[in-house]
Coordinates of C-alpha atoms in Angstrom, one line a residue:
X45 CA 106.8 67.2 71.4
X46 CA 107.0 68.7 67.9
X47 CA 109.5 66.6 65.9
X48 CA 111.2 67.4 62.6
X49 CA 113.5 65.1 60.6
X50 CA 116.1 66.0 58.0
X51 CA 118.6 64.1 55.8
X52 CA 121.1 62.5 58.3
X53 CA 124.7 63.5 58.1
X54 CA 127.5 61.1 59.3
X55 CA 128.6 63.4 62.2
X56 CA 126.6 63.3 65.4
X57 CA 127.1 65.9 68.2
X58 CA 126.1 65.5 71.8
X59 CA 122.4 66.4 72.1
X60 CA 121.5 69.4 74.2
X61 CA 118.5 68.9 76.4
X62 CA 116.8 72.1 77.6
X63 CA 114.0 72.1 80.2
X64 CA 112.0 75.0 81.3
X65 CA 110.6 74.0 84.7
X66 CA 106.9 74.4 85.4
X67 CA 106.3 73.4 89.0
X68 CA 104.2 74.6 91.7
X69 CA 106.9 73.2 93.9
X70 CA 110.2 71.3 93.9
X71 CA 110.5 69.1 90.8
X72 CA 107.4 67.8 88.8
X73 CA 106.9 64.5 87.3
X74 CA 107.7 64.9 83.6
X75 CA 105.4 63.8 80.9
X76 CA 106.8 61.3 78.3
X77 CA 107.8 63.2 75.2
X78 CA 105.1 63.3 72.5
X79 CA 105.6 63.9 68.8
X80 CA 103.7 66.3 66.6
X81 CA 103.7 65.9 62.8
X82 CA 106.4 67.9 61.0
X83 CA 107.9 68.2 57.5
X84 CA 111.4 68.8 56.5
X85 CA 113.1 69.6 53.2
X86 CA 116.6 70.2 52.0
X87 CA 117.6 72.2 48.9
X88 CA 121.3 72.5 48.1
X89 CA 122.9 74.1 51.1
X90 CA 119.6 75.1 52.8
X91 CA 117.7 73.0 55.3
X92 CA 114.1 73.7 56.0
X93 CA 112.3 72.8 59.3
X94 CA 108.6 73.6 59.7
X95 CA 106.6 72.9 62.8
X96 CA 102.9 72.6 62.3
X97 CA 100.0 72.7 64.7
X98 CA 99.6 73.8 68.3
X99 CA 100.2 71.7 71.3
X100 CA 99.4 72.0 75.0
X101 CA 101.6 71.8 78.1
X102 CA 99.6 71.2 81.3
X103 CA 100.9 71.5 84.9
X104 CA 98.4 70.1 87.3
X105 CA 98.7 70.6 91.1
X106 CA 99.0 67.3 93.1
X107 CA 97.8 69.1 96.2
X108 CA 94.0 69.2 96.7
X109 CA 93.9 72.6 98.4
X110 CA 95.8 75.7 99.5
X111 CA 94.8 77.8 102.5
X112 CA 95.3 81.6 102.4
X113 CA 94.9 83.8 105.4
X114 CA 94.4 87.5 105.1
X115 CA 97.6 89.3 104.2
X116 CA 100.1 90.7 106.6
X117 CA 102.0 93.4 104.8
X118 CA 105.8 93.1 104.9
X119 CA 105.6 90.5 107.7
X120 CA 108.8 88.3 107.8
X121 CA 106.7 85.1 108.3
X122 CA 104.9 83.6 105.3
X123 CA 101.2 84.3 105.4
X124 CA 100.2 81.4 103.1
X125 CA 99.7 77.9 104.2
X126 CA 98.8 74.7 102.5
X127 CA 97.1 71.4 103.5
X128 CA 97.4 68.0 101.8
X129 CA 94.0 67.0 103.2
X130 CA 91.0 67.3 100.9
X131 CA 89.2 70.5 101.8
X132 CA 92.1 71.8 103.8
X133 CA 92.5 72.1 107.6
X134 CA 93.2 75.1 109.7
X135 CA 94.2 73.0 112.7
X136 CA 97.1 71.3 110.9
X137 CA 98.7 73.4 108.2
X138 CA 102.3 73.9 107.0
X139 CA 103.9 77.1 105.9
X140 CA 104.1 77.4 102.1
X141 CA 107.8 78.1 101.5
X142 CA 108.3 76.1 98.3
X143 CA 106.6 75.8 95.0
X144 CA 103.4 73.7 94.9
X145 CA 104.0 70.2 93.5
X146 CA 102.6 69.5 90.0
X147 CA 102.5 66.7 87.4
X148 CA 103.4 67.7 83.8
X149 CA 101.5 66.3 80.9
X150 CA 101.2 67.2 77.2
X151 CA 103.6 68.1 74.5
X152 CA 106.3 70.2 76.1
X153 CA 108.7 71.4 73.4
X154 CA 110.4 71.0 70.1
X155 CA 112.4 68.1 68.7
X156 CA 114.9 68.2 65.8
X157 CA 116.1 65.2 63.7
X158 CA 119.1 65.6 61.4
X159 CA 120.0 69.0 63.0
X160 CA 123.7 68.6 62.2
X161 CA 126.4 71.0 61.4
X162 CA 130.0 70.0 62.0
X163 CA 131.9 72.6 64.1
X164 CA 129.0 75.1 64.1
X165 CA 128.3 77.5 66.9
X166 CA 125.1 76.9 68.9
X167 CA 121.9 78.5 67.7
X168 CA 120.3 81.0 70.1
X169 CA 116.5 80.4 69.9
X170 CA 114.3 83.5 69.4
X171 CA 111.5 82.4 71.9
X172 CA 108.8 84.6 73.3
X173 CA 106.1 84.1 75.9
X174 CA 102.7 85.7 75.0
X175 CA 100.6 86.3 78.1
X176 CA 96.9 85.5 78.1
X177 CA 95.7 89.0 78.7
X178 CA 92.1 87.9 78.5
X179 CA 92.6 86.0 81.8
X180 CA 95.6 87.8 83.4
X181 CA 96.3 91.4 84.3
X182 CA 99.8 92.7 85.2
X183 CA 99.6 94.2 88.7
X184 CA 103.1 95.8 88.3
X185 CA 104.0 94.0 91.6
X186 CA 106.9 91.6 91.8
X187 CA 107.4 88.5 93.8
X188 CA 109.8 89.7 96.6
X189 CA 111.7 86.4 96.5
X190 CA 112.2 85.9 92.7
X191 CA 111.4 89.3 91.1
X192 CA 108.8 87.6 88.8
X193 CA 105.8 89.7 87.7
X194 CA 102.6 89.0 89.6
X195 CA 99.4 88.8 87.4
X196 CA 95.9 89.2 88.8
X197 CA 93.6 86.3 87.8
X198 CA 90.7 88.3 86.3
X199 CA 88.0 85.7 87.1
X200 CA 89.2 85.6 90.8
X201 CA 90.7 89.0 91.5
X202 CA 91.7 88.1 95.0
X203 CA 94.4 85.8 93.6
X204 CA 97.5 86.5 91.6
X205 CA 99.9 84.2 89.9
X206 CA 103.6 84.4 89.1
X207 CA 105.7 82.0 87.1
X208 CA 109.3 81.4 86.2
X209 CA 111.1 79.7 83.4
X210 CA 114.3 77.7 83.6
X211 CA 116.4 75.2 81.7
X212 CA 117.9 71.8 82.4
X213 CA 120.9 70.3 80.6
X214 CA 121.3 66.6 81.4
X215 CA 121.1 66.5 85.2
X216 CA 121.8 70.2 85.8
X217 CA 119.0 72.7 86.0
X218 CA 119.2 76.5 85.9
X219 CA 116.4 79.1 86.2
X220 CA 116.3 82.1 83.9
X221 CA 116.0 85.7 84.9
X222 CA 112.6 87.1 85.5
X223 CA 110.6 87.7 82.3
X224 CA 110.1 91.4 81.4
X225 CA 106.7 91.8 79.9
X226 CA 105.9 94.8 77.6
X227 CA 102.6 96.6 77.6
X228 CA 101.2 94.1 75.1
X229 CA 102.0 91.2 77.4
X230 CA 105.0 89.8 75.5
X231 CA 108.3 88.7 77.0
X232 CA 111.4 87.5 75.4
X233 CA 112.8 84.2 76.7
X234 CA 116.5 84.8 76.6
X235 CA 119.6 82.8 77.1
X236 CA 118.5 79.5 75.5
X237 CA 120.9 77.9 73.0
X238 CA 120.4 74.8 70.9
X239 CA 123.5 72.7 70.2
X240 CA 123.7 70.8 66.9
X241 CA 123.2 67.1 66.8
X242 CA 121.5 64.3 64.9
X243 CA 118.7 64.3 67.6
X244 CA 118.3 67.3 69.8
X245 CA 115.3 68.5 71.8
X246 CA 114.1 71.4 74.0
X247 CA 111.5 70.5 76.6
X248 CA 109.5 73.3 78.2
X249 CA 108.2 73.2 81.7
X250 CA 107.4 76.0 84.2
X251 CA 106.9 76.7 87.9
X252 CA 104.4 79.0 89.4
X253 CA 103.1 80.4 92.7
X254 CA 99.7 81.8 93.7
X255 CA 99.6 85.1 95.6
X256 CA 96.9 86.7 97.8
X257 CA 96.4 90.2 96.4
X258 CA 94.1 91.6 99.2
X259 CA 92.5 90.9 102.5
X260 CA 89.7 88.5 101.5
X261 CA 86.4 87.5 103.1
X262 CA 85.9 83.8 103.8
X263 CA 85.6 82.1 100.4
X264 CA 86.4 79.0 98.5
X265 CA 87.8 79.3 95.0
X266 CA 87.5 76.0 93.1
X267 CA 90.3 74.4 91.0
X268 CA 91.1 76.5 88.0
X269 CA 92.3 75.4 84.5
X270 CA 94.2 78.6 83.9
X271 CA 95.6 79.3 80.4
X272 CA 98.7 81.4 81.2
X273 CA 99.6 82.1 77.6
X274 CA 101.7 80.4 75.0
X275 CA 105.3 79.9 73.9
X276 CA 106.2 80.6 70.3
X277 CA 109.4 80.2 68.2
X278 CA 110.0 83.2 65.9
X279 CA 111.2 82.4 62.3
X280 CA 114.9 81.6 62.0
X281 CA 117.2 82.0 59.1
X282 CA 120.6 80.9 60.4
X283 CA 123.8 80.3 58.4
X284 CA 126.6 79.3 60.8
X285 CA 128.9 78.0 58.1
X286 CA 128.0 76.5 54.7
X287 CA 124.4 75.4 55.4
X288 CA 121.5 77.8 56.0
X289 CA 118.9 76.6 58.5
X290 CA 115.4 77.9 57.9
X291 CA 113.1 77.2 60.8
X292 CA 109.5 78.2 61.1
X293 CA 106.8 77.4 63.7
X294 CA 103.2 77.6 62.3
X295 CA 101.8 76.7 65.7
X296 CA 102.4 77.5 69.4
X297 CA 102.8 75.7 72.8
X298 CA 99.8 76.6 75.0
X299 CA 100.8 76.6 78.7
X300 CA 98.1 75.7 81.2
X301 CA 98.2 75.7 85.0
X302 CA 95.6 73.6 86.9
X303 CA 95.6 75.1 90.3
X304 CA 94.5 73.5 93.6
X305 CA 91.4 74.6 95.4
X306 CA 92.0 77.9 97.2
X307 CA 90.4 78.5 100.6
X308 CA 90.5 82.2 101.7
X309 CA 90.1 83.0 105.4
X310 CA 89.6 86.5 106.8
X311 CA 91.8 86.9 109.8
X312 CA 91.5 90.2 111.7
X313 CA 94.7 91.2 113.4
X314 CA 94.6 93.5 116.4
X315 CA 96.8 95.7 118.6
X316 CA 95.9 98.1 121.4
X317 CA 97.3 101.2 122.9
X318 CA 98.3 101.0 126.5
X319 CA 96.2 103.4 128.7
X320 CA 99.0 105.9 129.2
X321 CA 99.4 106.4 125.5
X322 CA 95.8 107.5 124.6
X323 CA 96.2 111.1 125.7
X324 CA 99.7 112.5 125.9
X325 CA 100.9 115.9 127.0
X326 CA 104.4 116.7 125.9
X327 CA 106.0 119.5 127.9
X328 CA 108.6 121.4 125.9
X329 CA 111.6 123.2 127.4
X330 CA 111.6 126.9 127.5
X331 CA 113.7 128.8 125.0
X332 CA 114.6 132.4 124.5
X333 CA 113.8 134.5 121.4
X334 CA 117.5 135.3 121.0
X335 CA 118.4 131.7 120.6
X336 CA 116.8 131.8 117.1
X337 CA 119.2 134.6 116.0
X338 CA 121.4 132.2 114.0
X339 CA 119.3 129.0 113.8
X340 CA 115.9 128.1 112.5
X341 CA 114.9 125.2 114.8
X342 CA 115.6 124.2 118.4
X343 CA 114.8 120.8 120.0
X344 CA 112.2 121.2 122.7
X345 CA 111.3 117.7 123.9
X346 CA 110.4 114.1 123.0
X347 CA 107.6 111.5 123.4
X348 CA 107.2 107.8 122.7
X349 CA 104.2 106.0 121.3
X350 CA 103.8 102.3 121.9
X351 CA 101.1 99.7 121.1
X352 CA 100.9 96.0 122.2
X353 CA 100.2 93.3 119.6
X354 CA 100.2 90.5 122.2
X355 CA 96.7 89.2 121.3
X356 CA 95.3 85.9 120.3
X357 CA 94.0 87.4 117.0
X358 CA 97.6 87.6 115.8
X359 CA 98.2 83.9 116.1
X360 CA 97.5 81.2 113.4
X361 CA 98.3 77.6 114.1
X362 CA 100.5 78.6 117.1
X363 CA 102.5 81.0 114.9
X364 CA 102.7 84.7 115.4
X365 CA 101.7 86.6 112.3
X366 CA 101.8 90.3 113.3
X367 CA 100.3 93.1 111.4
X368 CA 102.4 96.0 110.2
X369 CA 101.6 98.9 112.6
X370 CA 101.0 102.2 110.7
X371 CA 100.4 105.7 112.1
X372 CA 99.1 109.0 110.7
X373 CA 99.3 112.3 112.5
X374 CA 96.6 115.0 112.0
X375 CA 97.4 118.5 113.1
X376 CA 95.1 121.1 114.5
X377 CA 95.1 124.9 114.4
X378 CA 95.1 125.3 110.6
X379 CA 97.8 122.7 110.1
X380 CA 97.9 121.6 106.4
X381 CA 97.0 117.9 106.5
X382 CA 97.7 117.0 102.9
X383 CA 100.5 114.5 103.4
X384 CA 103.3 117.0 102.4
X385 CA 103.4 119.6 105.1
X386 CA 105.7 119.0 108.2
X387 CA 104.8 122.1 110.2
X388 CA 102.4 121.7 113.2
X389 CA 100.7 125.0 113.6
X390 CA 100.4 126.6 117.1
X391 CA 97.5 128.3 118.8
X392 CA 97.1 132.0 118.3
X393 CA 95.8 134.7 120.6
X394 CA 96.6 136.7 123.7
X395 CA 99.8 135.5 125.4
X396 CA 100.7 133.1 122.6
X397 CA 104.0 133.3 120.8
X398 CA 104.0 134.3 117.1
X399 CA 106.3 133.4 114.2
X400 CA 106.8 129.9 115.4
X401 CA 105.5 126.4 114.6
X402 CA 106.5 122.9 115.7
X403 CA 108.1 120.1 113.8
X404 CA 108.0 116.4 114.8
X405 CA 111.0 114.3 113.8
X406 CA 111.1 110.6 113.7
X407 CA 113.5 108.4 115.7
X408 CA 116.2 108.5 113.1
X409 CA 116.5 112.3 113.6
X410 CA 116.2 113.0 109.8
X411 CA 112.7 112.2 108.6
X412 CA 110.0 114.5 109.6
X413 CA 106.3 113.7 110.3
X414 CA 104.0 114.9 107.5
X415 CA 100.4 115.4 108.5
X416 CA 97.4 113.7 106.9
X417 CA 93.7 113.0 107.3
X418 CA 92.4 111.1 110.4
X419 CA 92.0 107.8 108.6
X420 CA 93.2 104.2 109.0
X421 CA 92.8 103.5 105.3
X422 CA 95.8 101.8 103.8
X423 CA 97.9 104.3 101.8
X424 CA 96.5 107.3 103.6
X425 CA 98.5 110.5 102.9
X426 CA 101.1 111.0 105.6
X427 CA 100.9 107.4 106.9
X428 CA 104.0 105.6 107.8
X429 CA 105.1 102.5 109.7
X430 CA 106.4 102.8 113.2
X431 CA 110.2 102.3 113.5
X432 CA 110.0 99.2 115.7
X433 CA 107.5 96.6 114.6
X434 CA 106.2 93.7 116.7
X435 CA 108.2 90.4 116.8
X436 CA 108.0 87.2 118.7
X437 CA 110.7 88.5 121.1
X438 CA 108.9 91.8 121.7
X439 CA 105.3 92.0 120.7
X440 CA 105.2 95.8 120.9
X441 CA 105.4 98.4 118.2
X442 CA 106.9 101.7 119.2
X443 CA 108.8 104.8 118.2
X444 CA 110.3 107.8 119.9
X445 CA 109.6 111.2 118.4
X446 CA 111.4 114.6 119.0
X447 CA 109.6 117.9 118.9
X448 CA 111.3 121.1 117.6
X449 CA 110.5 124.8 117.7
X450 CA 110.7 126.1 114.1
X451 CA 110.8 129.7 112.9
X452 CA 107.7 130.2 110.7
X453 CA 107.4 133.6 109.1
X454 CA 103.9 132.8 107.8
X455 CA 102.9 133.2 111.5
X456 CA 104.3 136.7 111.7
X457 CA 107.3 138.1 113.4
X458 CA 108.9 136.1 116.1
X459 CA 107.7 137.1 119.6
X460 CA 107.9 135.4 123.0
X461 CA 104.9 133.7 124.6
X462 CA 103.3 130.4 125.2
X463 CA 103.5 127.7 122.5
X464 CA 100.6 125.3 122.4
X465 CA 99.8 122.8 119.6
X466 CA 97.7 119.7 119.2
X467 CA 97.8 116.6 117.0
X468 CA 95.8 113.4 116.9
X469 CA 97.3 110.1 115.8
X470 CA 95.5 107.2 114.1
X471 CA 96.9 103.7 114.3
X472 CA 96.3 101.2 111.5
X473 CA 97.0 97.5 111.6
X474 CA 97.7 96.2 108.1

C-alpha cells in the first residue's frame, strides 16, 4: 500500500474504502495492507501528495489444476472443468461456472493520510490500466457472460485470459463495467471516487478467467506467473474549495496472475447421418409456364435433413456436450459456389426447361441457402448452423428446407421442360 501523510486538520470524514476484486473465483483472501514510502508537503493553500516507487499485486490460484476439453461452439453447457486434485482427474471433475479461487498478496493500492477537506465533493480518480502487450494480444472476442475482452496469452496461444475490475465500500462490493482497451492496450478505469478523510485508502484487486481459444491437442501447460499489466494514477490538480490538491504517482502497481496448471484434452465429437439422408431425391410439383406471368418464384417442394449426435464421443463425465452441427451446400451445373449466390443452376440440354433456376429456403421461410465449397472447415463460405441443434431431450440436429422455382433470365427465355438440379451437402461438427 502506498501511503502519504499530510498535516492533519481537526475535521475527519468517514473513510472510503475501494476494492477492485481480483479473483479467479468467489472472494479471495485479502493481503494485509502494506505501506510504501511517500512524501507530502503543504504550501499555503496547496497540498502535495507524491507516490514513489512501483509495487506488485499478485493473485495466486489456490487450485492446483484446471482441465479444458476441446471447445464446443455455442454449446449451452460449459466446456471447461476443474479439479482440486493435484494433476487433475477426468473421472471426477466439476463444471467451472465460477471464478477460480485465489489468494491476494502484495501492495494493492494507495493510502492517503491527512486527505481532509471540509464539505468538499469527492475526487474522481483518473486511473488507467496498461495492458502488458508483450505477453497478451487482444483477440477482439468478448466473454459472453461478462463482456470483458479476451486476450491471447502469447506464450501459450491455446489459452486466453479475461479480467474484471470492481470496487468494495465497507461490506458492499460492485463490479465496474467492462474495460474498453484502445489500440495501444490502454483502458480508463472509470467510476471510482475518493471521499475525503483523515485516513482514506483504495485497495485494488481483480478477478480473472482462463479461456480455451481453439481445439487443442493433449497438452499440459504449467503454472504461469502472468504479468497482466499495471494500474497507474494520472497526475491530479484538484481544487474543490479553498485548498488545491496536487497528486502525482511516480510509480505504478504491477498486476500479476499466477494461474493453475492447465490440462488440455482433445475430445473429438461426432454425429452421423441416418442412412435415408445420405442420398436424397426431391420430387418437385409440376408448374405451368403461365404461372410465372406475374410472379418470379413458385414453391415446388421440401426436404428435411437430420443427423443423430447420440454417440458416446459426445459425453464427458456423464454430461452431454454436443457439437454445433453446421452444413454447407455446394451446387452443380455451373452454380456459383462463392458463399454469396443463392441460385442453384439446373441442367441444360434437350428436353430441359430454360430460363429457370432453383432456390432453397431455410425453415424460417426468409433466409436462403447460399452455396459454398465442399469443405467442413470452420467458417467455410456459405456454411451455417442447422436450425435445430442437438439437446439432451432430442439428440438430433435437423432442419426442413423448401425448394422454389425461380425465373432466371441468365438461363435464357422461360420455356417449359424438365427441371433437374443437384447439390451436395457437407456436415461439420464444431
